[in-house]
Short mmCIF file of C-alpha atoms in Angstrom, two decimals:
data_model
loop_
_atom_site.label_atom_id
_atom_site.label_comp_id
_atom_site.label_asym_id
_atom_site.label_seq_id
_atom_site.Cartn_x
_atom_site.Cartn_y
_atom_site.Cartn_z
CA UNK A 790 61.75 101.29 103.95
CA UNK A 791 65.24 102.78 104.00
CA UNK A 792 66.61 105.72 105.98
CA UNK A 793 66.66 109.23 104.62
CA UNK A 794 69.64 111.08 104.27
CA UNK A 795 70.00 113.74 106.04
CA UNK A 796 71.26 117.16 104.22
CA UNK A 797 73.77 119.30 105.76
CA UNK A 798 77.59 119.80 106.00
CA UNK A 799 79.73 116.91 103.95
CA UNK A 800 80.70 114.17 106.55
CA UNK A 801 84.57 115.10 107.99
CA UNK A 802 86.98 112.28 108.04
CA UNK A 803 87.80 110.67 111.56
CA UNK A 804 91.18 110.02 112.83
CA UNK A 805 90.84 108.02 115.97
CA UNK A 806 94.54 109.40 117.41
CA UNK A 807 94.35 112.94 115.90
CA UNK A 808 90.35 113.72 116.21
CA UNK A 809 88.35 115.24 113.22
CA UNK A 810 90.68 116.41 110.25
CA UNK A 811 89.81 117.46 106.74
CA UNK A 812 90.07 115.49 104.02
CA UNK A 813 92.74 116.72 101.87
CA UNK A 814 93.08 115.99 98.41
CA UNK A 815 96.15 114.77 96.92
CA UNK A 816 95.15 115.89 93.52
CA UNK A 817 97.18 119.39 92.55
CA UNK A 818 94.34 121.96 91.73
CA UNK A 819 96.62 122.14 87.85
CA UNK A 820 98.27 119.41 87.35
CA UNK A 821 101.14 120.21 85.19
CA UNK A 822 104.00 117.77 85.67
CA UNK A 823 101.51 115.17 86.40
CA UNK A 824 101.24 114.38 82.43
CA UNK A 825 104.95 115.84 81.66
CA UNK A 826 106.44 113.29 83.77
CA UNK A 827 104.35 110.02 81.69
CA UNK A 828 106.78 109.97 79.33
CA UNK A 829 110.13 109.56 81.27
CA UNK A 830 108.75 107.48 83.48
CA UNK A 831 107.14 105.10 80.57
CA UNK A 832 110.76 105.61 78.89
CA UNK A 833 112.66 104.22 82.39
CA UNK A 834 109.67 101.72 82.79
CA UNK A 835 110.64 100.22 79.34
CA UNK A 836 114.25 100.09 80.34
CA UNK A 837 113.35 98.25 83.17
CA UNK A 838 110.56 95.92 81.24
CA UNK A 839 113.70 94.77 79.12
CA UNK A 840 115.83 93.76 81.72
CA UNK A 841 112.97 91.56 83.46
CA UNK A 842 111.78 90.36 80.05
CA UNK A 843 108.37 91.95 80.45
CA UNK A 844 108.26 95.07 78.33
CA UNK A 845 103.85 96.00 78.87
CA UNK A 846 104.55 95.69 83.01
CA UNK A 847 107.22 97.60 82.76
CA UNK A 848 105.92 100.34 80.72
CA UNK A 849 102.92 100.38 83.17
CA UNK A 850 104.92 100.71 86.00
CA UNK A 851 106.82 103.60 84.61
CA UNK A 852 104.18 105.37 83.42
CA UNK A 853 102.32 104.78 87.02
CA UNK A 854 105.47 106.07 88.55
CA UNK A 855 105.57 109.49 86.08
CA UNK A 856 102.14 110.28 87.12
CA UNK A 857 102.92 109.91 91.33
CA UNK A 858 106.06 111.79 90.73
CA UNK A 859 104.59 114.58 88.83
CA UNK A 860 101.82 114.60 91.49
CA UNK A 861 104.13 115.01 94.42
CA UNK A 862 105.87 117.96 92.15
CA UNK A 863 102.37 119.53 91.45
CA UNK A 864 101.00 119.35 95.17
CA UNK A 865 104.81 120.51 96.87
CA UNK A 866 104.51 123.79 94.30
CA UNK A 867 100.93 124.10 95.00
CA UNK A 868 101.42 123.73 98.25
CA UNK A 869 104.71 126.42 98.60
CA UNK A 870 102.81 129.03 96.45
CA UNK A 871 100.16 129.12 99.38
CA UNK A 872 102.70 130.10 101.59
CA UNK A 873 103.96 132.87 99.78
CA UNK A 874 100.73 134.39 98.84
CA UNK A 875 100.04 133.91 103.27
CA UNK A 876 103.54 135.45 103.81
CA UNK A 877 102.88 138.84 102.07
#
């Protein structure tokens, strides 16, 4: 027979050299330049799929690369619209 789970509070991630810490996502709550920024970055992954002969890698790549860098956008705005709202 197995173990029953126990229900209560979601486990908390462990950092060994900072204690507990909560798991942040790295998802923006509306991600908006997330799928804006697919296209350039399929467009400059293309680019770079021709000059290494390997045009589906390279259109992965870039498109890969859109999605993180419209992520990072998202999350920073996300992230400095907090603030204001906490300033006022």
């Amino acid at each position: 027979m197995g173990k029953k789970k126990k229900l209560g509070a979601p486990r908390e991630a462990y950092n060994p050299y900072y204690g507990k810490v909560k798991d942040e996502s790295q998802m923006a709550k509306k991600p908006f330049f997330t799928w804006i920024f697919v296209i350039p970055g399929a467009v400059i992954g293309l680019l770079i799929g021709f000059k290494v002969q390997d045009l589906f890698l390279g259109l992965v790549f870039g498109a890969i690369m859109g999605i993180a860098v419209g992520t990072l956008l998202d999350k920073w705005l996300e992230k400095r619209k907090e603030r204001r709202e906490e300033d006022r």
